[in-house]
Coordinates of C-alpha atoms and ligand atoms in Angstrom, one line a residue:
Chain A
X1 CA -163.4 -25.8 -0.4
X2 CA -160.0 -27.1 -0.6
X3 CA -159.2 -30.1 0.2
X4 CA -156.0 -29.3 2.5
X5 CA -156.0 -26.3 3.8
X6 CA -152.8 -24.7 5.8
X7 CA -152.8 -22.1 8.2
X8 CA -150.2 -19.9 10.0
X9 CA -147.8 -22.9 10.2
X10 CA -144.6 -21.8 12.9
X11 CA -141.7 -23.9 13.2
X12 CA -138.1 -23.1 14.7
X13 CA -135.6 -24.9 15.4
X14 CA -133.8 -23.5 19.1
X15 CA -133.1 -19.6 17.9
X16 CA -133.7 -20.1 14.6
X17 CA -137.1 -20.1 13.0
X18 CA -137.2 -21.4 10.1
X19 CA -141.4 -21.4 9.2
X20 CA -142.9 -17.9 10.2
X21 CA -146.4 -17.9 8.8
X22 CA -147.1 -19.9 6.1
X23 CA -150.4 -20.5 4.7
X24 CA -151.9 -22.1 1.6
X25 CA -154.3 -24.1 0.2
X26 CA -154.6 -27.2 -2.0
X27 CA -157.6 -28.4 -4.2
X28 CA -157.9 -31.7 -5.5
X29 CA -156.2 -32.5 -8.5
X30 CA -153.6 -29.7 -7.6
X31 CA -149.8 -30.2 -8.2
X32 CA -148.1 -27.5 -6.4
X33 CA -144.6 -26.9 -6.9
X34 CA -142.9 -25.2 -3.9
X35 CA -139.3 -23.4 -5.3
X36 CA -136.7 -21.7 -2.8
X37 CA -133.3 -20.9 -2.0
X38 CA -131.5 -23.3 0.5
X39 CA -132.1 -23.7 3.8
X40 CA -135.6 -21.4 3.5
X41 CA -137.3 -23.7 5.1
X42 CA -139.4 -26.1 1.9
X43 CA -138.6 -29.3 3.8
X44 CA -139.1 -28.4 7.2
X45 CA -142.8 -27.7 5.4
X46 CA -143.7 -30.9 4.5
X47 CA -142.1 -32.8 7.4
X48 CA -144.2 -30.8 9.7
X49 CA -147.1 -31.7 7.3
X50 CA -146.9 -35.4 7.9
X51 CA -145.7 -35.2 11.4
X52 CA -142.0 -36.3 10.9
X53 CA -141.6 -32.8 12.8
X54 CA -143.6 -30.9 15.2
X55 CA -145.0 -27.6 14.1
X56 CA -144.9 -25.0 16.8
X57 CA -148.8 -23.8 15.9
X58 CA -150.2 -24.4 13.2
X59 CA -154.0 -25.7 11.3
X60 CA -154.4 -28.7 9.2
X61 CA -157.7 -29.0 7.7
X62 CA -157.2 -32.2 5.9
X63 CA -161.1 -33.2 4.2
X64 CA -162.9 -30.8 6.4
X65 CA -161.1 -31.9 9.1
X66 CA -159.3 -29.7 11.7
X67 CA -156.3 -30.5 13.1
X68 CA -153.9 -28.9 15.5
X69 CA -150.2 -29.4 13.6
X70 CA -148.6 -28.6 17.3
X71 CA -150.9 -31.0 19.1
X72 CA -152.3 -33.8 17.2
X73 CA -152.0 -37.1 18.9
X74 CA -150.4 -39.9 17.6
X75 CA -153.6 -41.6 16.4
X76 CA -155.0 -38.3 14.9
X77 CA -151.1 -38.6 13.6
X78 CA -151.1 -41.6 11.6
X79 CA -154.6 -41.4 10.5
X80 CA -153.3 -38.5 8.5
X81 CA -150.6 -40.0 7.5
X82 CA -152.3 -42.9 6.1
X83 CA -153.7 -40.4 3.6
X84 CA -150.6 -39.0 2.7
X85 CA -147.4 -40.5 0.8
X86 CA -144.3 -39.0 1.2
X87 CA -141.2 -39.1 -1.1
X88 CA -137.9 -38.4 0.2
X89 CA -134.8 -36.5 -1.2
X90 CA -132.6 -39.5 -0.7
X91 CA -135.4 -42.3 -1.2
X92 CA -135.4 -44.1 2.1
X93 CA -136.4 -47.3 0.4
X94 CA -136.5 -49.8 3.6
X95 CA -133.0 -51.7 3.2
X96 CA -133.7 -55.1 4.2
X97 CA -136.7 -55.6 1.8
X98 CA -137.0 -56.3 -2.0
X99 CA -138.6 -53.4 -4.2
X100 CA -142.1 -55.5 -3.9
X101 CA -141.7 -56.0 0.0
X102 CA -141.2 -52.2 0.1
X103 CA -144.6 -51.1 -1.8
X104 CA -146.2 -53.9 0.2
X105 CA -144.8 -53.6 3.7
X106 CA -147.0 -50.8 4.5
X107 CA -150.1 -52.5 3.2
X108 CA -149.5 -55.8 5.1
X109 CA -148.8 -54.5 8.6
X110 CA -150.4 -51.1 8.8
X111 CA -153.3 -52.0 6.7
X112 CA -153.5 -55.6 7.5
X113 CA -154.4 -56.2 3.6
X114 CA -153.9 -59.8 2.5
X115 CA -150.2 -60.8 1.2
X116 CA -151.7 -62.2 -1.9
X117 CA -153.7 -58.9 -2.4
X118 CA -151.1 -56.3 -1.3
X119 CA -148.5 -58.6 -3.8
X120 CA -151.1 -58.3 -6.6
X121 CA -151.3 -54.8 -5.8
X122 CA -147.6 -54.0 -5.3
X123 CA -146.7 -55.8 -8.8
X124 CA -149.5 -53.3 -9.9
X125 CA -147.5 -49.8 -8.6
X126 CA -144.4 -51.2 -9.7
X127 CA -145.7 -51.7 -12.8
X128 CA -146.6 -48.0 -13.0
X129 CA -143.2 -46.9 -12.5
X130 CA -141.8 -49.1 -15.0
X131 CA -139.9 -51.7 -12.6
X132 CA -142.0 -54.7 -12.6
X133 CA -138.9 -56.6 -13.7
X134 CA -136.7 -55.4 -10.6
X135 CA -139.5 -56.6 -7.5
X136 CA -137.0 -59.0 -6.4
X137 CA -134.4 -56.4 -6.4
X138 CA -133.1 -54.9 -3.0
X139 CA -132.1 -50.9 -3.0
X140 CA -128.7 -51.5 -3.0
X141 CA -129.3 -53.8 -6.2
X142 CA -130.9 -50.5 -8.3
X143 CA -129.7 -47.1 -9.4
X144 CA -130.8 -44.2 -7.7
X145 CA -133.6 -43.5 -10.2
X146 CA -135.0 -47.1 -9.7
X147 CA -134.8 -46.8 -6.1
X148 CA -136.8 -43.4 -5.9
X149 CA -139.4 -45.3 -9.1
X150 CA -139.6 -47.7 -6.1
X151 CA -140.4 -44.8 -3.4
X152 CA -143.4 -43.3 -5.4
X153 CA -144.7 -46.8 -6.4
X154 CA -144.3 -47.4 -2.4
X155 CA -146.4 -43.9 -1.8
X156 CA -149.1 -44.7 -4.0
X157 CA -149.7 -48.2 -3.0
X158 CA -151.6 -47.0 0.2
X159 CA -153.9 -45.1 -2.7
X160 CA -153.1 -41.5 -0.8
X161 CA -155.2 -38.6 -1.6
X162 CA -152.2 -36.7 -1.7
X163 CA -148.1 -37.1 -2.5
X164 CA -145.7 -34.8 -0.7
X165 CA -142.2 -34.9 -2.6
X166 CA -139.3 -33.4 -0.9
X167 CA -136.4 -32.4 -4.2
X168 CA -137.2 -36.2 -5.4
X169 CA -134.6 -35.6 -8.4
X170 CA -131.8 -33.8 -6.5
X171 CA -129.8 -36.9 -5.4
X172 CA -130.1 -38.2 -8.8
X173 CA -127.4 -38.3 -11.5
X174 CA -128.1 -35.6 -14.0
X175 CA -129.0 -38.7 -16.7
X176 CA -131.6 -40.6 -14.4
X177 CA -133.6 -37.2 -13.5
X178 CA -135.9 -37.9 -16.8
X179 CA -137.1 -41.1 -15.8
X180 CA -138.1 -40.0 -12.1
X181 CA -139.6 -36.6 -13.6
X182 CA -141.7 -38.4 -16.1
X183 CA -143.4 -40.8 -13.9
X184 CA -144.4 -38.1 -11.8
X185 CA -146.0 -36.6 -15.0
X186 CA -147.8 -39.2 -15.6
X187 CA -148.9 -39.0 -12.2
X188 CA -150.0 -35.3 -12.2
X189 CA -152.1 -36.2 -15.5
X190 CA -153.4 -38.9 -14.0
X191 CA -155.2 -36.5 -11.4
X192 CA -152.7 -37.0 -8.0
X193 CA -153.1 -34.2 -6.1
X194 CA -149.2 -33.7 -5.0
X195 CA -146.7 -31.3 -3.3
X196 CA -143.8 -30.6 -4.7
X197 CA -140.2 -29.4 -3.4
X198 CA -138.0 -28.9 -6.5
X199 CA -134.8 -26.8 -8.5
X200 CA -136.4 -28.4 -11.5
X201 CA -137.8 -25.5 -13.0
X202 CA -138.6 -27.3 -15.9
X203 CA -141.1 -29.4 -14.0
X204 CA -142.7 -26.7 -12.3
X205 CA -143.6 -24.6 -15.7
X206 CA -144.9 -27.3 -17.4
X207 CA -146.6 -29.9 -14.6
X208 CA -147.6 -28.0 -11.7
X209 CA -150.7 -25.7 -11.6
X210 CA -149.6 -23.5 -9.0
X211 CA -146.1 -22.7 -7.5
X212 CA -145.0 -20.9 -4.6
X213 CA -142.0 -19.6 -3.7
X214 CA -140.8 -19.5 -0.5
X215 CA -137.9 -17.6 1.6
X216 CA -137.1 -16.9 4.9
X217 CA -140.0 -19.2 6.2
X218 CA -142.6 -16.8 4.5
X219 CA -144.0 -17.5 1.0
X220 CA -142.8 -14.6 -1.5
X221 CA -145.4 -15.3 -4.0
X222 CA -147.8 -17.5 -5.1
X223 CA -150.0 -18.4 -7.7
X224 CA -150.7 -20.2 -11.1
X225 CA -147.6 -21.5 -12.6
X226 CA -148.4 -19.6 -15.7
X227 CA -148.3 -16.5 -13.8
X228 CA -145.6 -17.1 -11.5
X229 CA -143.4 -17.9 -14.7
X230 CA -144.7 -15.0 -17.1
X231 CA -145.7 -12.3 -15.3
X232 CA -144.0 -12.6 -11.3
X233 CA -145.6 -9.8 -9.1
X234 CA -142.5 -9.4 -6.8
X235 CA -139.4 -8.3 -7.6
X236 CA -137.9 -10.7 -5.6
X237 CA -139.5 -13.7 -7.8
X238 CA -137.8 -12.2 -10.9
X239 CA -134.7 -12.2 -9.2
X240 CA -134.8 -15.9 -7.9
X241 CA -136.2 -16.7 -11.3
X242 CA -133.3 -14.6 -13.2
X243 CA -130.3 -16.1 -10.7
X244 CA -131.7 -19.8 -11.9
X245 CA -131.9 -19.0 -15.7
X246 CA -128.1 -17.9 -15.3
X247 CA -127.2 -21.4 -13.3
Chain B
X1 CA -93.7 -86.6 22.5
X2 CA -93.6 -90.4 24.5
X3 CA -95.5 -93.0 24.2
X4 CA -97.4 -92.9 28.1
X5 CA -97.9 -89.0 26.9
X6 CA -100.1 -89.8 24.2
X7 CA -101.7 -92.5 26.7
X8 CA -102.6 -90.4 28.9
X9 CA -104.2 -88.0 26.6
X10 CA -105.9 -90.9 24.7
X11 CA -107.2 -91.4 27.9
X12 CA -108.5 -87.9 29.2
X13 CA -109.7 -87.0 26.5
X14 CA -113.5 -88.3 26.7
X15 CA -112.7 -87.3 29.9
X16 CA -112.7 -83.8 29.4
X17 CA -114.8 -83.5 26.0
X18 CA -117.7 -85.0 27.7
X19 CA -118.2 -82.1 30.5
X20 CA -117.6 -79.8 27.5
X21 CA -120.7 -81.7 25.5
X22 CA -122.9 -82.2 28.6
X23 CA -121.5 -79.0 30.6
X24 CA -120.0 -76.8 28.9
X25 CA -122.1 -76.2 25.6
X26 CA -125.6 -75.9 27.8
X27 CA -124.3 -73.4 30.3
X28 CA -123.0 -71.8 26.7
X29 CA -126.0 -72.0 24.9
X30 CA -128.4 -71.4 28.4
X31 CA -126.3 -68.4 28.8
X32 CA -126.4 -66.9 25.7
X33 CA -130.1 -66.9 25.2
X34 CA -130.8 -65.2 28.4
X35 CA -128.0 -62.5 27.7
X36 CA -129.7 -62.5 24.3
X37 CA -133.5 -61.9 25.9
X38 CA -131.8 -59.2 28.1
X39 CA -129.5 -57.5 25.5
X40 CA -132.5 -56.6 23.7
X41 CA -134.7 -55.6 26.0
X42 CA -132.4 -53.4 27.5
X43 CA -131.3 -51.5 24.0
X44 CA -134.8 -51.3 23.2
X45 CA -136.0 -50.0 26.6
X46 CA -132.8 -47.4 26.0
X47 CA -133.6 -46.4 22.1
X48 CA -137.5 -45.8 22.9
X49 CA -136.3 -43.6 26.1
X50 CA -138.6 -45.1 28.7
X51 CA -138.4 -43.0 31.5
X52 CA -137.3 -44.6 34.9
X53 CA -136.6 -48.3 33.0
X54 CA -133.8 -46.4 30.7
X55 CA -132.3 -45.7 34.2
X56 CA -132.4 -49.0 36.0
X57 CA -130.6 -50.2 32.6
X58 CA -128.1 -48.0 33.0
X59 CA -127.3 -48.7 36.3
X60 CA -127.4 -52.5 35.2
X61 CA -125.1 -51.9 32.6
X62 CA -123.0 -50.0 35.0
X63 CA -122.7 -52.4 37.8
X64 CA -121.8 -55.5 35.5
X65 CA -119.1 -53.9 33.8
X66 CA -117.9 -52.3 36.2
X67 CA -117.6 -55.9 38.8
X68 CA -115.5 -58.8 37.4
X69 CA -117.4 -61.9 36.5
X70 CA -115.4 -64.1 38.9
X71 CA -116.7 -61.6 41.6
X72 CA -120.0 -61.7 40.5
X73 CA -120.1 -65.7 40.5
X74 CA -118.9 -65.5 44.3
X75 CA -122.1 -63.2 45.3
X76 CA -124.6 -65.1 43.9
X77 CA -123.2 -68.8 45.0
X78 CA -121.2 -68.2 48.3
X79 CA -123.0 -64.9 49.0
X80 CA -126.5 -65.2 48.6
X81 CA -127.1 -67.9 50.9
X82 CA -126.4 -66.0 53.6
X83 CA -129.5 -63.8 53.2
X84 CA -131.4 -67.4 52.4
X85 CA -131.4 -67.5 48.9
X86 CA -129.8 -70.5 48.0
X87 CA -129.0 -71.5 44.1
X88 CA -127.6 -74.8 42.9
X89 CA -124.4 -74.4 41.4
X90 CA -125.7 -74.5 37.5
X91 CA -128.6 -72.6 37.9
X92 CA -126.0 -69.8 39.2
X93 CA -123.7 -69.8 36.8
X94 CA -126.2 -69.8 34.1
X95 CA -127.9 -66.9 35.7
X96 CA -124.4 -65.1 36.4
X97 CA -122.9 -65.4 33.1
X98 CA -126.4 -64.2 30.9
X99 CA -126.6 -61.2 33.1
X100 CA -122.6 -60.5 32.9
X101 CA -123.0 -60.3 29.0
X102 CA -126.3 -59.5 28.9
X103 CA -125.1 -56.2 29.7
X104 CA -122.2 -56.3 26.8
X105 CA -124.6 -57.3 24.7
X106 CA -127.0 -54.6 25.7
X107 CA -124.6 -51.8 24.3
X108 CA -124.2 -53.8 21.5
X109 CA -128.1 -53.9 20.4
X110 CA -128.1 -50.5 21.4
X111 CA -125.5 -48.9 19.4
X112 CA -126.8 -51.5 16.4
X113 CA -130.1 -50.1 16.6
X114 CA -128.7 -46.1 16.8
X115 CA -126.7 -47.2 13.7
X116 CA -130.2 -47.7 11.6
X117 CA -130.6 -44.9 9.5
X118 CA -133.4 -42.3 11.1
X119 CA -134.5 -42.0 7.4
X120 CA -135.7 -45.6 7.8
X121 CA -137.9 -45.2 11.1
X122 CA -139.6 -42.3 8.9
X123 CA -140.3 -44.0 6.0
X124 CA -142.5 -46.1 8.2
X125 CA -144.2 -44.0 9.9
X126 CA -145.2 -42.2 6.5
X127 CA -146.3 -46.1 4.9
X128 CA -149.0 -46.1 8.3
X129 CA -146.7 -48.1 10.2
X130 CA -147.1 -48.0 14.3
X131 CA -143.6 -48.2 16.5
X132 CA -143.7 -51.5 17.6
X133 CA -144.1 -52.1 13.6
X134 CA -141.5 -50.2 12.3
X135 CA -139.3 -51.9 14.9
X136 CA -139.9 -55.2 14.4
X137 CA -139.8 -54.8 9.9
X138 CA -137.3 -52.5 9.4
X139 CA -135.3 -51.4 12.3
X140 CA -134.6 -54.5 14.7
X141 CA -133.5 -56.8 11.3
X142 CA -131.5 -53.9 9.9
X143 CA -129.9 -53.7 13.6
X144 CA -129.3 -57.5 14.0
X145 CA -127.2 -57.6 11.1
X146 CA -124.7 -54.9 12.1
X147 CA -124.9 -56.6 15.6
X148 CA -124.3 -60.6 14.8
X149 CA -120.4 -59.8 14.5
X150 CA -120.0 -58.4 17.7
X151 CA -122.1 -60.8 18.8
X152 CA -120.1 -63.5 18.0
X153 CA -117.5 -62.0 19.6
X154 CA -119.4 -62.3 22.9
X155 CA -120.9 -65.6 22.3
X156 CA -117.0 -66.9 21.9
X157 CA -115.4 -65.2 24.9
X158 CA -118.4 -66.5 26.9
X159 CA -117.6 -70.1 25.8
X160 CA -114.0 -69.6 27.5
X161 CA -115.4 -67.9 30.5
X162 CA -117.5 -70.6 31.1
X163 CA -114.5 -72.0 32.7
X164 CA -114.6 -69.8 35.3
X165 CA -118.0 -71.5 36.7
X166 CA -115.2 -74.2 37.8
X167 CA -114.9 -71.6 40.8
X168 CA -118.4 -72.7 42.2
X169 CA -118.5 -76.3 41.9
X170 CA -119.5 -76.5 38.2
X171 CA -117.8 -79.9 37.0
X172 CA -117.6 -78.3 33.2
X173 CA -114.7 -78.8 31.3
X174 CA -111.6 -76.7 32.9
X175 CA -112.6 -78.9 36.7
X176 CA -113.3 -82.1 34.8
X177 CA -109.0 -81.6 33.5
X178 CA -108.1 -79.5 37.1
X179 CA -109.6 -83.5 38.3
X180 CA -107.2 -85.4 35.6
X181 CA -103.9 -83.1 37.1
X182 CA -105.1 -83.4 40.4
X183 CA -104.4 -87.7 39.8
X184 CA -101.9 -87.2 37.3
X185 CA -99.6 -84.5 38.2
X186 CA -99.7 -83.9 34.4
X187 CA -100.2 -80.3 34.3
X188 CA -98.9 -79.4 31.1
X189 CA -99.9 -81.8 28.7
X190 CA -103.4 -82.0 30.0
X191 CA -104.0 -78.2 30.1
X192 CA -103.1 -78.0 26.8
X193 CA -105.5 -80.6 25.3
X194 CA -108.3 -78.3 27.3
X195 CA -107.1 -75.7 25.4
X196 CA -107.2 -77.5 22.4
X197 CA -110.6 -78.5 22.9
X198 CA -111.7 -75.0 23.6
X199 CA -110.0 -74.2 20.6
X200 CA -112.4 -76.6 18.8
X201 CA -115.9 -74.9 19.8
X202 CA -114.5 -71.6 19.0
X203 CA -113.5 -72.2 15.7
X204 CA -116.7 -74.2 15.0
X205 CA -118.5 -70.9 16.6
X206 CA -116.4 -69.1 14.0
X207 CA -117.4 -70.9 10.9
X208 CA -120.9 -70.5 12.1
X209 CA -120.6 -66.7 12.3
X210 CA -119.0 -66.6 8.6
X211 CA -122.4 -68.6 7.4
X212 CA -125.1 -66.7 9.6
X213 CA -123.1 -63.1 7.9
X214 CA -123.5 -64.8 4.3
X215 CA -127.1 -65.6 4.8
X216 CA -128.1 -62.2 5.9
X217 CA -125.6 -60.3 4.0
X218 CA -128.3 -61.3 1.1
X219 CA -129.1 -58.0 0.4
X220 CA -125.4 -56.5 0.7
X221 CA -124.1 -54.0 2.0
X222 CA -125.6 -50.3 3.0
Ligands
LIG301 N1 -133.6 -31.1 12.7 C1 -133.1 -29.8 12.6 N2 -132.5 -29.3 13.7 C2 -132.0 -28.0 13.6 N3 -132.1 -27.2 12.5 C3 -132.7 -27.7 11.4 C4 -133.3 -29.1 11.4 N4 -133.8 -29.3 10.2 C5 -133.6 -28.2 9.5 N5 -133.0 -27.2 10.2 C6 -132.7 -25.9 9.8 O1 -133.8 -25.3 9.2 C7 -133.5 -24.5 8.1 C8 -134.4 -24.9 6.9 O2 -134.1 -26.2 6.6 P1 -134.8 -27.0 5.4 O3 -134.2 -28.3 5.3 O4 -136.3 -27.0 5.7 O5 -134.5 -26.1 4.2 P2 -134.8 -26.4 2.6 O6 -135.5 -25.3 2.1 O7 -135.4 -27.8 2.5 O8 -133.3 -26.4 2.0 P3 -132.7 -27.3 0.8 O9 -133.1 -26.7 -0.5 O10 -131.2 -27.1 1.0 O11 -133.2 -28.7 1.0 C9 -132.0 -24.7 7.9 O12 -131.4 -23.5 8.4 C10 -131.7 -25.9 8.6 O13 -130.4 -25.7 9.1
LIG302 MG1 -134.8 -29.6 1.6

């Protein structure tokens, strides 16, 4: 059984809906990498995943667990979301807090772990992504690629069962890409089950297992990334695939 | 300048700087903290959108800006008693001039706390964090800093309007020198040093806005 399982996920914003019926699955241990044009809808997906927006209908069953996406209460809200981490686009690190105070902040207040254990473990995830000797560092003291090392050491801190990343590379200066991309490598081998919005194409051929492509709120194809890359089904997947080999 | 000039403001001096130190600067500081309390539990009541309170603070906020302060001291000293609530003269203008820029205060918190990033809000909810959490971590110190300048500003133009408290009895600094003229029939020289002396605590309030900005511009700018 997988261990998130989506189904028939509607979202619109006013006139315009932007999720129409998407559903999928993800087993543990799965990296999926979700392509699409702009504007098709990939991060109103995953914000409606962790409740930053409300679904219109929509299952969650999260661990055997069935939740309404439209009409989960806050509590059912944040218990989910405490086994979740999410990673934004434009890193979101918390301004007024050092690199440390950001992978521990969660952990001392939400999770009401000890300082000395949350700093032990914070030093720990930083560690991870390389930045053990920028903790003291605020966000506006790091480059872009430092700050979003900081995000994903912040998301794994709370030990999530899964990572949602929403384009984690795109705000990123074509030279500090690598060093975002390859600690979430070593993440995927590491066994992280994760989500993936991404252009890196790159990243989705080689790391992810499966890939999905997604347009007009409705997924176009999916499958393993082998056969998404090699052998697309749908004409339009060749085409989207064809259009970013020419960019 | 002649020589029974600088006598007499020898001489009134102490007069005046005293009911600045003993009047003055409590009403000031008394003030302040109440339109401080009020300033931020108005924004806050206004950002979460609590139905009903977010109303009653807008009236508030409506009512004292729109009614000058002076006004406002008359009500609650010469016109209150009337319906047999009587308030000594301090206690009134302490509770006049914190709800006066409690109000201007209010918009400032409030327009602080809109100025927060919504990216920040949701990157605590997705570390586990609970509202009241978020707020008090992330959003409310993120807020204060944008809001200590403006601040200030209020914090010094309540200083001067302290002065105004002269209207209803208060003996703080501006009666202490009306007092002096009264005797002297010195106007000019005398208001003037009151001036000066205002002068004074605003430029010591100024210095100590410079230092609070440098101590929480620690982590620069956003
Ligand atoms: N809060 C919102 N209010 C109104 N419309 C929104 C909102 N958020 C997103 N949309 C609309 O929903 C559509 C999908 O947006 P979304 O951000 O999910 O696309 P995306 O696939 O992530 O695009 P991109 O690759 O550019 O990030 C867009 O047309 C966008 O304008
Ligand atoms: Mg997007």
């Amino acid at each position: 059984m997988a261990m998130l399982e989506i189904r028939n996920i509607r979202k619109s914003f006013g006139e315009n809906t932007v999720l129409k019926d998407i559903s999928f699955g993800v087993d543990k241990g799965d990296v999926i990498s979700v392509l699409g044009p702009s504007g098709s809808g990939k991060t109103t997906l995953l914000r409606c995943m962790d409740f930053l927006e409300t679904a219109d209908s929509g299952i969650m069953v999260f661990d055997g667990e069935e939740i309404d996406l439209a009409k989960a209460s806050r509590a059912r809200q944040s218990e989910v979301r405490k086994k979740c981490g999410f990673v934004f686009q434009n890193y979101n690190l918390f301004l007024n807090k050092t690199a440390l105070d950001n992978v521990t902040l969660g952990l001392t207040s939400a999770r009401k772990i000890n300082s000395a254990e949350a700093r032990e473990r914070g030093m720990e995830m930083l560690r991870k992504v390389g930045l053990e000797r920028r903790a003291d560092r605020y966000p506006n003291q790091l480059s872009g690629g430092q700050q979003q090392r900081v995000a994903i050491a912040r998301a794994l801190a709370a030990v999530p069962e899964i990572i949602y990343f929403d384009e984690p590379t795109s705000a990123l200066d074509p030279e500090l890409i690598g060093e975002v991309l390859s600690v979430m490598r070593a993440l995927a081998e590491d066994g992280m089950t994760m989500v993936v919005v991404t252009h890196e194409m790159g990243f989705a051929r080689d790391v992810s297992s499966r890939v999905m492509l997604i347009e007009h709120g409705l997924i176009v194809e999916e499958g393993s990334a082998r056969d998404f890359f090699e052998n697309p089904r749908e004409e339009r997947t060749r085409a989207f695939l064809r259009r970013d080999q020419n960019n | 300048m002649s020589g029974d000039t600088i006598g007499l403001l020898a001489d009134s001096f102490m007069k005046i700087l005293i009911p600045g130190l003993k009047m003055t600067i409590p009403l000031t500081v008394l003030s302040f903290s109440i339109a401080l309390f009020i300033s931020v539990l108005v924004a806050l009541i206004q950002f979460a959108d609590v139905p009903v309170l977010r109303q009653i603070c807008r009236f508030y906020i409506w009512f004292v800006r729109g009614t000058p302060l002076l006004v406002q001291l008359y009500v609650v000293f010469f016109g209150l008693p009337s319906v047999g609530i009587m308030i000594d003269a301090f206690p009134a203008a302490v509770l006049v001039l914190g709800l006066n820029e409690g109000a201007y205060c209010a918009e400032t918190v409030r327009s602080s706390l809109e100025a927060v990033p919504s990216g920040q809000f949701e990157a605590g909810l997705c570390c586990g964090m609970n509202y009241a959490q978020i707020m008090w971590h992330v959003v409310l110190p993120q807020a204060f800093r944008t809001a200590v300048p403006p601040l200030f500003n209020s914090l010094i133009s309540m200083v001067k309007n302290t002065s105004l408290a002269a209207n209803i009895t208060v003996v703080e600094m501006f009666m202490a020198t009306q007092r002096i003229v009264g005797r002297t029939y010195r106007a000019m020289p005398l208001y003037l040093e009151v001036a000066f002396i205002y002068l004074i605590f605003s430029t010591a309030l100024s210095w100590l806005q410079r230092w609070c900005e440098k101590r929480l511009n620690h982590y620069g700018g956003v």
